[in-house]
mmCIF file of C-alpha atoms in Angstrom:
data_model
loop_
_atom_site.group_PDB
_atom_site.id
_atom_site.type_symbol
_atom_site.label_atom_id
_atom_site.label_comp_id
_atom_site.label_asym_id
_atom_site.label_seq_id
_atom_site.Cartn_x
_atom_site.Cartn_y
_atom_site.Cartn_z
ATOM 1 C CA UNK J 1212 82.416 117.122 130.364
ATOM 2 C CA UNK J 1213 85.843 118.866 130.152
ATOM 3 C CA UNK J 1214 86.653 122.518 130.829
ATOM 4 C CA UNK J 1215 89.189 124.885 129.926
ATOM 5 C CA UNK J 1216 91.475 126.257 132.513
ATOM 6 C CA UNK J 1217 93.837 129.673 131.695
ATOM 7 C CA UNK J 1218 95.459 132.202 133.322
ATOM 8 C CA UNK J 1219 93.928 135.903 132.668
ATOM 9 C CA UNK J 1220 96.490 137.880 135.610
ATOM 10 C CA UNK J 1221 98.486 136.930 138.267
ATOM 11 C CA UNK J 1222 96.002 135.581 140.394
ATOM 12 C CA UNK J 1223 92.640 135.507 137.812
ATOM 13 C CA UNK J 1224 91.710 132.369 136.043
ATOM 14 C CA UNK J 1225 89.259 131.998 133.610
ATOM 15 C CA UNK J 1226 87.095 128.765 133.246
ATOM 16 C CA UNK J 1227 85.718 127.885 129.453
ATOM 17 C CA UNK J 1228 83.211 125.231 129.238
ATOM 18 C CA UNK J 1229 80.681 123.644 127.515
ATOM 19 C CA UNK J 1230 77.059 123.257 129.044
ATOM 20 C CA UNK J 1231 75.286 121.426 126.110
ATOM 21 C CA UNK J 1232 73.393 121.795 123.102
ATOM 22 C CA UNK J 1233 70.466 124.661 123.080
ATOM 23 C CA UNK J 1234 67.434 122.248 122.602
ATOM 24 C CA UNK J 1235 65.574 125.439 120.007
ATOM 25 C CA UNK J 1236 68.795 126.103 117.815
ATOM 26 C CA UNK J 1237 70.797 122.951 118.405
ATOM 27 C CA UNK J 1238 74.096 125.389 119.047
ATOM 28 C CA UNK J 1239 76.557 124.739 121.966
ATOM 29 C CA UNK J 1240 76.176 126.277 124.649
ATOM 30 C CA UNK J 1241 79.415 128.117 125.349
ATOM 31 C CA UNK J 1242 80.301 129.600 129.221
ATOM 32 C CA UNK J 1243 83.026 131.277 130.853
ATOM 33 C CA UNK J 1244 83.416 131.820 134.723
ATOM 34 C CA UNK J 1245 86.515 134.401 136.428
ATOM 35 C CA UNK J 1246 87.762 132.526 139.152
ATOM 36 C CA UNK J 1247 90.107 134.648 141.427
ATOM 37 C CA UNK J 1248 92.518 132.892 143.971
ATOM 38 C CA UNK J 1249 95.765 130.550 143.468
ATOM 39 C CA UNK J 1250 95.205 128.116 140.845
ATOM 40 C CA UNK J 1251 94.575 125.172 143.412
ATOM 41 C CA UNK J 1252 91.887 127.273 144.206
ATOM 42 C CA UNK J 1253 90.547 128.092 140.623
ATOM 43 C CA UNK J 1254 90.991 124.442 140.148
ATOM 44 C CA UNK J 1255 88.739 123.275 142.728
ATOM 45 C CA UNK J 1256 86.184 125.763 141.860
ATOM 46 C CA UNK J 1257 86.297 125.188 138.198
ATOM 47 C CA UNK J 1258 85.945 121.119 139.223
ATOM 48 C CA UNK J 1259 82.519 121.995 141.216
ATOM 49 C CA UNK J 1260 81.377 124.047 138.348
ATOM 50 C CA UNK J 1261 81.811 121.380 135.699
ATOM 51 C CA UNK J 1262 80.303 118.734 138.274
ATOM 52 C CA UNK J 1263 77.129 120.974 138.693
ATOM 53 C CA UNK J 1264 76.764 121.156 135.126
ATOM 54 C CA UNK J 1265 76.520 117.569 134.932
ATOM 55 C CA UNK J 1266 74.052 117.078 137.809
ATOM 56 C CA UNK J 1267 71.869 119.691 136.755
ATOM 57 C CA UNK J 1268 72.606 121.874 139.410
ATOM 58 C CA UNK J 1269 74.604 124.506 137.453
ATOM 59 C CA UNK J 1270 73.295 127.835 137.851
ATOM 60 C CA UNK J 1271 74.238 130.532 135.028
ATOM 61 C CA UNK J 1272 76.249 133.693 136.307
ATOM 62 C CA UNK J 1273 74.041 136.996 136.825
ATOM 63 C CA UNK J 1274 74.792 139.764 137.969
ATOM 64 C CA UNK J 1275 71.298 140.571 139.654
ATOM 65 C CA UNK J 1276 71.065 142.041 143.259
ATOM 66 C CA UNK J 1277 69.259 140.800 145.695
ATOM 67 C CA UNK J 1278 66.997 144.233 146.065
ATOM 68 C CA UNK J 1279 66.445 143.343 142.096
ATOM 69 C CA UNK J 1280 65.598 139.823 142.914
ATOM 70 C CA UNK J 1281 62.986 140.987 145.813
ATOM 71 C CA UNK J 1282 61.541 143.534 143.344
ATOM 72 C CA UNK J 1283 61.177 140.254 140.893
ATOM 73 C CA UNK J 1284 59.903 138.281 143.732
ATOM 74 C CA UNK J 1285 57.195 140.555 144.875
ATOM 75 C CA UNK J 1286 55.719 140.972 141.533
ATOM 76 C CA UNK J 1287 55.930 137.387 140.105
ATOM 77 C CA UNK J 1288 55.204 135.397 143.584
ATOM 78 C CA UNK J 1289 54.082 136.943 146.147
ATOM 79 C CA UNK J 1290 51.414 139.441 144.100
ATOM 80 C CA UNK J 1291 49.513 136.150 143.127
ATOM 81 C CA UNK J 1292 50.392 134.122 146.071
ATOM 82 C CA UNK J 1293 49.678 136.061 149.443
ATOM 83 C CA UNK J 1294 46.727 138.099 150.103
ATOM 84 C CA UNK J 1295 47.120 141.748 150.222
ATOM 85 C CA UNK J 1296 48.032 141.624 154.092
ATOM 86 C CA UNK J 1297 50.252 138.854 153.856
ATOM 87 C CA UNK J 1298 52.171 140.753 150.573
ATOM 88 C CA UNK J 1299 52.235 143.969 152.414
ATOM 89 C CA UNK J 1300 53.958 142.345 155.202
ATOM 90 C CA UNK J 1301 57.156 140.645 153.175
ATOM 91 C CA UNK J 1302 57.224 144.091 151.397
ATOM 92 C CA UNK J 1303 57.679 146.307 154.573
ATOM 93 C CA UNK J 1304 59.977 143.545 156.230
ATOM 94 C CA UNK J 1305 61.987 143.005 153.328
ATOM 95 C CA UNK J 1306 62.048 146.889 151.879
ATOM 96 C CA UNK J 1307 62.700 147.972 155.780
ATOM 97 C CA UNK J 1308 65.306 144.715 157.384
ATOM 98 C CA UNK J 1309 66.879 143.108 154.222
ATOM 99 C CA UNK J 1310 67.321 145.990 151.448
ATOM 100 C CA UNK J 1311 69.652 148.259 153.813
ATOM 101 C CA UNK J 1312 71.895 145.584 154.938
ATOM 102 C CA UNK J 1313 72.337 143.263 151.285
ATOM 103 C CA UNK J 1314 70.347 144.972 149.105
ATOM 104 C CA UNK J 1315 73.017 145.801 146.681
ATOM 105 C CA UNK J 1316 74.897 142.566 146.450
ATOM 106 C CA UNK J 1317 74.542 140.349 144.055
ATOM 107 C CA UNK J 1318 72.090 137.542 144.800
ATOM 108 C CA UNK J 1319 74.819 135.061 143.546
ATOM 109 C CA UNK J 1320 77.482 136.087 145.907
ATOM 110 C CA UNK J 1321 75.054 135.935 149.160
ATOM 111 C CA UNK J 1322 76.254 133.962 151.412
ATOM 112 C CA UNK J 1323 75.270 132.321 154.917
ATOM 113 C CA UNK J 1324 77.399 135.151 157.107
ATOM 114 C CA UNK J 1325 76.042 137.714 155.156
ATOM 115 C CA UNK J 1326 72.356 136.402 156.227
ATOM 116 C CA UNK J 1327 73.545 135.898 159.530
ATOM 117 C CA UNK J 1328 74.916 139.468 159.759
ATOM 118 C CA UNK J 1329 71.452 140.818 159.607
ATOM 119 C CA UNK J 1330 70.452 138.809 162.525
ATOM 120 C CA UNK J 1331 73.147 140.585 164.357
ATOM 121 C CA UNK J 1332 72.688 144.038 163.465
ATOM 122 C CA UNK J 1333 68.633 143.811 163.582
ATOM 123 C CA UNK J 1334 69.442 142.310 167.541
ATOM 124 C CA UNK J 1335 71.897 144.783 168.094
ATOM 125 C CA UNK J 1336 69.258 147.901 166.966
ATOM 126 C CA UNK J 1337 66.864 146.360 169.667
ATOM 127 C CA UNK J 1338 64.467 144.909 167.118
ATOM 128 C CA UNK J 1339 62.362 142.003 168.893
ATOM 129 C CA UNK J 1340 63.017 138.353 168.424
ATOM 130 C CA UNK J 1341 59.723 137.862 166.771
ATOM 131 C CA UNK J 1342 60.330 140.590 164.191
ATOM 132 C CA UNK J 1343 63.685 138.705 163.562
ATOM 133 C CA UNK J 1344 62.305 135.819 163.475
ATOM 134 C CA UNK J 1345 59.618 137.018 160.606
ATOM 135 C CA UNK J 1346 62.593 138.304 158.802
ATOM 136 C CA UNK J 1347 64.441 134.962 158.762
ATOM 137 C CA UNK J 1348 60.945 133.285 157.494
ATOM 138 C CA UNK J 1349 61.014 135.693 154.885
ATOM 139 C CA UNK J 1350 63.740 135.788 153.739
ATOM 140 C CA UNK J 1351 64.234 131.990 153.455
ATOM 141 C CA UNK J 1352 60.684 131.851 151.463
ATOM 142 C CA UNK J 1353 62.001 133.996 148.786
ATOM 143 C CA UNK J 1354 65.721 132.529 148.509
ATOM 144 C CA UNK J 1355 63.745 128.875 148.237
ATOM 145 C CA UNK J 1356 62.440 130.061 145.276
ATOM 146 C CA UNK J 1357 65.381 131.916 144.000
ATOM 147 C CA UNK J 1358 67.209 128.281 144.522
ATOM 148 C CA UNK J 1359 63.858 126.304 142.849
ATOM 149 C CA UNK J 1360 63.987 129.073 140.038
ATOM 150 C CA UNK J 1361 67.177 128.018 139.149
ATOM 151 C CA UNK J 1362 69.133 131.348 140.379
ATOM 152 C CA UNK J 1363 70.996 130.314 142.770
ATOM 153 C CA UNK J 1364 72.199 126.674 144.164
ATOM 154 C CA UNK J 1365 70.892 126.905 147.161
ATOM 155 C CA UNK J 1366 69.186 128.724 149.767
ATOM 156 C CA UNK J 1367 71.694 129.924 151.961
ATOM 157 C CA UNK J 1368 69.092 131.255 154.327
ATOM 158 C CA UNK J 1369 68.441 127.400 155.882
ATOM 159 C CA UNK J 1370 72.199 127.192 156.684
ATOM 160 C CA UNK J 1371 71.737 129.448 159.791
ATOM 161 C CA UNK J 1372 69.412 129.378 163.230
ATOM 162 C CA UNK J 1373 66.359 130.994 163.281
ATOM 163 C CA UNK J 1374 66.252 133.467 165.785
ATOM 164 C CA UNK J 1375 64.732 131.993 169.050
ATOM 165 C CA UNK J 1376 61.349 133.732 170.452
ATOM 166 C CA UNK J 1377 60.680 133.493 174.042
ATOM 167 C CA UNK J 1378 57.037 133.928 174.470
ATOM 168 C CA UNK J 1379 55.795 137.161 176.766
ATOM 169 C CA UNK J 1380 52.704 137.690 178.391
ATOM 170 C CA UNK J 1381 49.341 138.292 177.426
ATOM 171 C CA UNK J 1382 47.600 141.288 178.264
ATOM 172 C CA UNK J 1383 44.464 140.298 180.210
ATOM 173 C CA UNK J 1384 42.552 142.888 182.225
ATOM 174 C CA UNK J 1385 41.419 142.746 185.826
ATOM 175 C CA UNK J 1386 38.154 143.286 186.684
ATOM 176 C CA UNK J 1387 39.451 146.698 188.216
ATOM 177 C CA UNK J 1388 41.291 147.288 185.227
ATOM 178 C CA UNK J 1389 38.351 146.020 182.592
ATOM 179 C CA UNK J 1390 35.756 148.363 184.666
ATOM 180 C CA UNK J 1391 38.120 151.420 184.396
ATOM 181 C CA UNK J 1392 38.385 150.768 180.590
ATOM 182 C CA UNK J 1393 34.747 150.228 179.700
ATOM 183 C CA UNK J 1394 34.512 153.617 181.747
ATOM 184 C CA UNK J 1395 36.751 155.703 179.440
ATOM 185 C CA UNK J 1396 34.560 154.673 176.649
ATOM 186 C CA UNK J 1397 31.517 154.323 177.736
ATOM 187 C CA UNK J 1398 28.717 156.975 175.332
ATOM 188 C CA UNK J 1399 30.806 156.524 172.362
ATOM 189 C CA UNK J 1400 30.194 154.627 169.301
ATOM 190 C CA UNK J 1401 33.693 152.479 169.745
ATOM 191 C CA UNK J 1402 31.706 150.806 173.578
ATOM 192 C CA UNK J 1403 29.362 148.685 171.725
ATOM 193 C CA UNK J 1404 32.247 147.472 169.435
ATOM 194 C CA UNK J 1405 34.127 147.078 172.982
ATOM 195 C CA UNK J 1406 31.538 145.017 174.673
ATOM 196 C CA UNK J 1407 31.273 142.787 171.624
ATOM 197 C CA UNK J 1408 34.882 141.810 171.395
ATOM 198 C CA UNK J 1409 34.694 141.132 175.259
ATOM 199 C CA UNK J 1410 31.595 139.374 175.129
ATOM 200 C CA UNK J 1411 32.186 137.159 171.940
ATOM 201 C CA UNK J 1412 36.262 136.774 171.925
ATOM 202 C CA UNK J 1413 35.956 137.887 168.258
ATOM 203 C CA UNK J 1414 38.776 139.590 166.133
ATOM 204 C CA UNK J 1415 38.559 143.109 165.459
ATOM 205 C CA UNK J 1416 38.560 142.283 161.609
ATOM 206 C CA UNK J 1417 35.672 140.023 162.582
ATOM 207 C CA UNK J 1418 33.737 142.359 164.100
ATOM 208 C CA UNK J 1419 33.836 144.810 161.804
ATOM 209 C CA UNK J 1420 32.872 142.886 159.272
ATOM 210 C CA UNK J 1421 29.623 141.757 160.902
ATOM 211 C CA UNK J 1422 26.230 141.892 159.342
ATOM 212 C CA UNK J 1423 22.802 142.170 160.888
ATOM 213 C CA UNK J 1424 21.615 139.112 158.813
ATOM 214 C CA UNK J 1425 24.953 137.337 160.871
ATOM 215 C CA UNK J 1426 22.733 137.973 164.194
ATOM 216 C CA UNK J 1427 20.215 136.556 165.752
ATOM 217 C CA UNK J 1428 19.452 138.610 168.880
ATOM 218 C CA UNK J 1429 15.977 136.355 169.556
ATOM 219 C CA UNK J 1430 18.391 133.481 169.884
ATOM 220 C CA UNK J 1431 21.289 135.324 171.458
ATOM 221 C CA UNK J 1432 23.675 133.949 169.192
ATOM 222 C CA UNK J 1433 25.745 135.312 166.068
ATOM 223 C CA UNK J 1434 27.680 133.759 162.972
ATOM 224 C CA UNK J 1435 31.235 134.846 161.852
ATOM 225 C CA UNK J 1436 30.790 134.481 158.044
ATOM 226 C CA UNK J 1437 33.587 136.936 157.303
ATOM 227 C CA UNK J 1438 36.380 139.472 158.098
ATOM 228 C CA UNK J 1439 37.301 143.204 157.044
ATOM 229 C CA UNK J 1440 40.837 142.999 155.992
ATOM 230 C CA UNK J 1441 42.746 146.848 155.357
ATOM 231 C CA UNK J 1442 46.131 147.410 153.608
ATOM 232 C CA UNK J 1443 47.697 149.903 151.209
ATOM 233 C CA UNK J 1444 47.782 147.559 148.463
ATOM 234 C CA UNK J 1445 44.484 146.510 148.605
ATOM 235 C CA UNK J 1446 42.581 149.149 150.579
ATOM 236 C CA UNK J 1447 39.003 147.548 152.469
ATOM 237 C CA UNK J 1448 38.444 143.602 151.352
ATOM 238 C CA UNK J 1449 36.084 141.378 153.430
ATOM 239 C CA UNK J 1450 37.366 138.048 153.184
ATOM 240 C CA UNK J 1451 36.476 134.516 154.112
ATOM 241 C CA UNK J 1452 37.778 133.001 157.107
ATOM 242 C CA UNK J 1453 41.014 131.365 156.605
ATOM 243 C CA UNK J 1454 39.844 128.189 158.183
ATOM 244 C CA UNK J 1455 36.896 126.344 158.608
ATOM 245 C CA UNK J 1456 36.836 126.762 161.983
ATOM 246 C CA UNK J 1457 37.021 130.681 161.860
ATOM 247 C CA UNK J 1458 33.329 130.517 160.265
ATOM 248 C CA UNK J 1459 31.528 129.552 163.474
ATOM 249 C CA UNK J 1460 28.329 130.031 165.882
ATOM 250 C CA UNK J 1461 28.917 132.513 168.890
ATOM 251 C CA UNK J 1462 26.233 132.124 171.805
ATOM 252 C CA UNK J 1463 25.466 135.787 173.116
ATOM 253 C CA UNK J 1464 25.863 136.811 177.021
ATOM 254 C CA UNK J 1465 22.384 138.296 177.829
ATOM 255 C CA UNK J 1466 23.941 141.642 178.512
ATOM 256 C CA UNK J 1467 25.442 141.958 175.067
ATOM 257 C CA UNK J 1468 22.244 141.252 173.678
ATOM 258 C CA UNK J 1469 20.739 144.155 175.453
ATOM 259 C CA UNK J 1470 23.566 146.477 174.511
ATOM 260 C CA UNK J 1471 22.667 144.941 170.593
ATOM 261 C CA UNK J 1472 19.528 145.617 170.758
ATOM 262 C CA UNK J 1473 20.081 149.375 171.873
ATOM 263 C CA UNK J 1474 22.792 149.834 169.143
ATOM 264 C CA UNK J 1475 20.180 148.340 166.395
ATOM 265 C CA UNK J 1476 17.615 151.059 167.943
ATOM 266 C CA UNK J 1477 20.092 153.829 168.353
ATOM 267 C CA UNK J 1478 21.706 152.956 164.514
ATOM 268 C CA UNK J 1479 17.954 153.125 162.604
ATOM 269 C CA UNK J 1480 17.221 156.532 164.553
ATOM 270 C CA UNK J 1481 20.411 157.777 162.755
ATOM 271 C CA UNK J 1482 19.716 156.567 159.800
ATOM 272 C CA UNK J 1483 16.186 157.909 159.614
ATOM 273 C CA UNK J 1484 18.019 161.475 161.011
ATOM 274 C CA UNK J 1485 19.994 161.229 157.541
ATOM 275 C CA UNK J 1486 17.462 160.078 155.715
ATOM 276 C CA UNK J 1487 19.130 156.370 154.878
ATOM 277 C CA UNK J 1488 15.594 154.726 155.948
ATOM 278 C CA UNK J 1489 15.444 150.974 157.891
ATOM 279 C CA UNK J 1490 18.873 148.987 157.452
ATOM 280 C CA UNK J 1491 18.892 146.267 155.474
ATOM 281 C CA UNK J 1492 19.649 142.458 156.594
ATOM 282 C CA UNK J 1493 22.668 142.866 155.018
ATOM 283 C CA UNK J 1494 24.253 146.044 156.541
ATOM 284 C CA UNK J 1495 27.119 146.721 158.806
ATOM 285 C CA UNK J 1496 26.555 145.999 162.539
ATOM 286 C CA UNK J 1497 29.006 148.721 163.202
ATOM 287 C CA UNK J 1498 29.557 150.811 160.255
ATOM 288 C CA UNK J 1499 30.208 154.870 159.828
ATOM 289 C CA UNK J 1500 27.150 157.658 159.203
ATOM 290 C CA UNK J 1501 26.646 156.476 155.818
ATOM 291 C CA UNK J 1502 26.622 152.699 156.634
ATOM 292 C CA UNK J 1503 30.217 152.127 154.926
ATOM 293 C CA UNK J 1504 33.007 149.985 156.676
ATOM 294 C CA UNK J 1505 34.855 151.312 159.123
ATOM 295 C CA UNK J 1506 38.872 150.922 158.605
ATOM 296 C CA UNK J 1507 40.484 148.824 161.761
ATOM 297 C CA UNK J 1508 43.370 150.808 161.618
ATOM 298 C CA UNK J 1509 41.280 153.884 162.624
ATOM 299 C CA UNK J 1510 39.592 151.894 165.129
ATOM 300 C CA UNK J 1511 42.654 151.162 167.014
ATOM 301 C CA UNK J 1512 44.327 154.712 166.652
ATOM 302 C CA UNK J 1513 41.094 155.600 168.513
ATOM 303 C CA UNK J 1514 40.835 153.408 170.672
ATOM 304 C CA UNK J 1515 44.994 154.147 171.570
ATOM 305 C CA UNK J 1516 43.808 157.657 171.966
ATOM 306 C CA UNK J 1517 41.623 157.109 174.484
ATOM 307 C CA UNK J 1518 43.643 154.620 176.271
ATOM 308 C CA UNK J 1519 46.247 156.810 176.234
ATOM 309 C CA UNK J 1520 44.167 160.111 177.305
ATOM 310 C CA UNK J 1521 42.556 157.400 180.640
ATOM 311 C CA UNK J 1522 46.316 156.818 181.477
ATOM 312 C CA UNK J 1523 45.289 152.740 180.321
ATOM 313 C CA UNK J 1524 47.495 150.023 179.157
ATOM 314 C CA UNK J 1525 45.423 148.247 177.669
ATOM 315 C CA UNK J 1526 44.854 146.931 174.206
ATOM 316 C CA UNK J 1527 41.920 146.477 171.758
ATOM 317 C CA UNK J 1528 43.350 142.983 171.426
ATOM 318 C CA UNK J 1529 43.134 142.586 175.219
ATOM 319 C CA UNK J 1530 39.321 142.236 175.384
ATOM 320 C CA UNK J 1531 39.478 139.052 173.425
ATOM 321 C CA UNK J 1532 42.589 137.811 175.832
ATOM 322 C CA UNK J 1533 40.212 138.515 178.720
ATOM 323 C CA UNK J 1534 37.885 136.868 176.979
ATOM 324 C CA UNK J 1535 39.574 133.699 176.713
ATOM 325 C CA UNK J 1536 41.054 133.744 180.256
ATOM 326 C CA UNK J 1537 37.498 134.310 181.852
ATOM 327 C CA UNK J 1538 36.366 131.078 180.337
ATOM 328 C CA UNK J 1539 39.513 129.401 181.245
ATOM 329 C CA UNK J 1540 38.876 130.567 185.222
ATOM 330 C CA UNK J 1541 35.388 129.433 185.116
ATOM 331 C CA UNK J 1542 36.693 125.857 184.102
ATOM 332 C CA UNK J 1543 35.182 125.638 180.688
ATOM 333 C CA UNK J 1544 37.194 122.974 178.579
ATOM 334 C CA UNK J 1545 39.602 123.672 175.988
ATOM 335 C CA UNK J 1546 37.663 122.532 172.709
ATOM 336 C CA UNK J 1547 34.990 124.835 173.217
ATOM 337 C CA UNK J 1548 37.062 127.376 173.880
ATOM 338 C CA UNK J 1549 38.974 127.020 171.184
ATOM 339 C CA UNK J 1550 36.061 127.060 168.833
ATOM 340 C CA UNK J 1551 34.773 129.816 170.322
ATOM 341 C CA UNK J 1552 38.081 132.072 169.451
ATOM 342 C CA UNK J 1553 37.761 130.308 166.104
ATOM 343 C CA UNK J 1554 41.446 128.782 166.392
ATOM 344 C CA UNK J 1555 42.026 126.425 163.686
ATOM 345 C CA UNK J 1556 42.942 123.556 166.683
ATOM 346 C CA UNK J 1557 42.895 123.707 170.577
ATOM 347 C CA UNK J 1558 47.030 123.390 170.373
ATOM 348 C CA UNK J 1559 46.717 126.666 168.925
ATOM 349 C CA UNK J 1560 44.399 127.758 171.685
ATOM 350 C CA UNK J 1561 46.790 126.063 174.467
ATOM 351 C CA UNK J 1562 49.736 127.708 172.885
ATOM 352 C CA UNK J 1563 48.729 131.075 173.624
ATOM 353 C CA UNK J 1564 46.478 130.655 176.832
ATOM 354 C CA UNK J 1565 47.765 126.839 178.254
ATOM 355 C CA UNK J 1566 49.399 128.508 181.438
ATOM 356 C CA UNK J 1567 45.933 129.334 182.449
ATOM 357 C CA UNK J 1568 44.863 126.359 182.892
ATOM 358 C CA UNK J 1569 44.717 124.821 186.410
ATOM 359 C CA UNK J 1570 46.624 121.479 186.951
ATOM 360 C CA UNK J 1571 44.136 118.762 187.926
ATOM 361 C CA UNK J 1572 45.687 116.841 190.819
ATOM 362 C CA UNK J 1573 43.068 114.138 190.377
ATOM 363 C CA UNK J 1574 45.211 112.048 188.083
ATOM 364 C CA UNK J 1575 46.598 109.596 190.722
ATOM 365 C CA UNK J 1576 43.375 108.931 192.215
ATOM 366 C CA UNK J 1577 41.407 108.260 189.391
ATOM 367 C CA UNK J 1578 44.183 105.599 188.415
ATOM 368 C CA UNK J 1579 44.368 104.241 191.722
ATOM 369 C CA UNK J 1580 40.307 103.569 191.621
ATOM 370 C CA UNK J 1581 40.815 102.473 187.979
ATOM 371 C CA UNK J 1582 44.130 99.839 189.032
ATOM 372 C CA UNK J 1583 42.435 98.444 192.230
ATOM 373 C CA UNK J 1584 39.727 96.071 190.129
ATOM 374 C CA UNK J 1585 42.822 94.576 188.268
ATOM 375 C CA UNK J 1586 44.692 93.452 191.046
#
């Protein structure tokens, strides 16, 4: 396939080709590329245009920018493809890290530095590694399928380093620290969601989205069915675990089941108060007046408030890190813990929590004992 090289100014060139035959109205398919640069230059690029048209690779000229393209992207991918927190999280990364810096370029004309300057000027306004890192995931999702969509020629996003992550430390309480918490809530509705999330491990979204009919207080144990997902997009959604082992069987520490049972009692007496009647099975362990979901956001601005009023630092999220690392001191093993947190493996669980455990410097001596029959 031969193109047509000519001079439009001193230093312009303009490339005429021909792509093929359109397959509905059998007419050629004319196209014309400026190429600006010496004509060495214009050659070389006019010779990798032509060869891309032959391999298949050749990607027609537009003139869409890339905040365009994530407008495009959003709407025809990611609405169908992510859940609503997933799709609010590549819109607020993408609207807030990539629009500023490329937005207006055209996708076409993106290039490696230009992703790599983003990296640079997110580090240098003291955004964290992981944020930068979740913008470089991003960002490389949605160029893969501006490359597979035939938009660009590749996706210039996997020609750089992701930004490296050095993992911090998890917040787990003391027991001075736990006992001074519990304290600053203790006689308010947000305790007995407190107590649960240090007695069970579970997720905030998990607990919230617990039924009665998910608890059997006889048996001290409960059943994560489900969680209570909230985002602007899609407002209050329970949803389905997102594995199979986030659907799980949580034994109950006697104490929590007496702090249950008084919430059950202390919940009917309200409801009778408002004239509700008995709760059904299938009714919100922790709920609001009327026995509607209550939003997680508003349970963590609270419980910030109080944390903040007690002179705490300590998160909601820490209850199920102290969780974890109580069960880890008392030397339970690392399967049942990780079931327990409903992690989808125990790498996951020894990812986040393996520096907890103790080394076991049994491991020569149990070889020794096993090595001394086979000599």
């Amino acid at each position: 396939m031969k193109g047509n090289l000519t001079r439009r100014g001193k230093s312009s060139w303009r490339l005429k080709f021909e792509l093929g035959v359109d397959p509905d109205t059998g007419k050629r398919l004319t196209r014309y590329h400026t190429i600006n640069g010496t004509k060495a230059h214009a050659q070389a690029e006019a010779a990798k245009i032509i060869a891309s048209s032959v391999t298949g690779s050749y990607v027609d000229h537009s003139r869409e920018t890339v905040a365009e393209f994530i407008a495009r992207w959003l709407q025809d991918w990611a609405a169908t493809n992510t859940s609503n927190k997933t799709y609010q999280r590549y819109e607020q990364i993408l609207r807030r890290h990539v629009v500023p810096h490329i937005g207006k370029l055209a996708l076409q004309k993106v290039r490696a530095a230009d992703v790599q300057s983003i990296q640079a000027k997110l580090a240098k306004a003291g955004l964290a590694d992981r944020t930068r890192l979740h913008v470089h995931r991003v960002l490389h999702r949605m160029l893969k399928h501006a490359a597979q969509w035939g938009v660009v020629q590749q996706n210039v996003a996997g020609l750089i380093d992701a930004p490296t992550v050095v993992g911090k430390e998890i917040d787990i309480l003391t027991p001075a620290a736990l006992k001074k918490v519990l304290s600053s809530v203790q006689g308010r509705p947000i305790y007995s969601v407190a107590i649960t999330a240090l007695g069970t491990g579970m997720r905030r979204s998990e607990i919230l989205a617990l039924r009665w009919q998910d608890v059997d207080l006889d048996g001290a144990v409960l059943r994560v069915e489900r969680s209570l997902e909230q985002t602007k997009r899609g407002g209050l959604l329970f949803k389905a675990p997102k594995t199979r082992h986030g659907r799980r069987t949580i034994t109950l520490p006697a104490s929590l089941v007496t702090a249950l049972r008084a919430h059950w009692k202390a919940q009917q007496e309200q409801r009778l108060m408002l004239g509700l009647g008995k709760a059904p099975p299938e009714s919100l362990v922790f709920c609001e007046h009327d026995g509607s979901p209550r939003s997680p956001n508003a349970l963590t601005k609270e419980w910030s408030t109080l944390m903040g009023k007690a002179s705490l630092r300590a998160t909601f999220h820490s209850l199920r890190h102290t969780h974890a690392s109580t069960l880890i001191a008392s030397g339970l093993d690392v399967l049942t813990i990780s079931r327990r947190l409903g992690h989808g493996s125990p790498a996951i669980t020894l990812g986040v929590y393996g520096h907890l455990f103790k080394t076991d410097d049994r491991a020569a001596s149990i070889m020794d004992a096993a090595l001394i029959g086979t000599e």
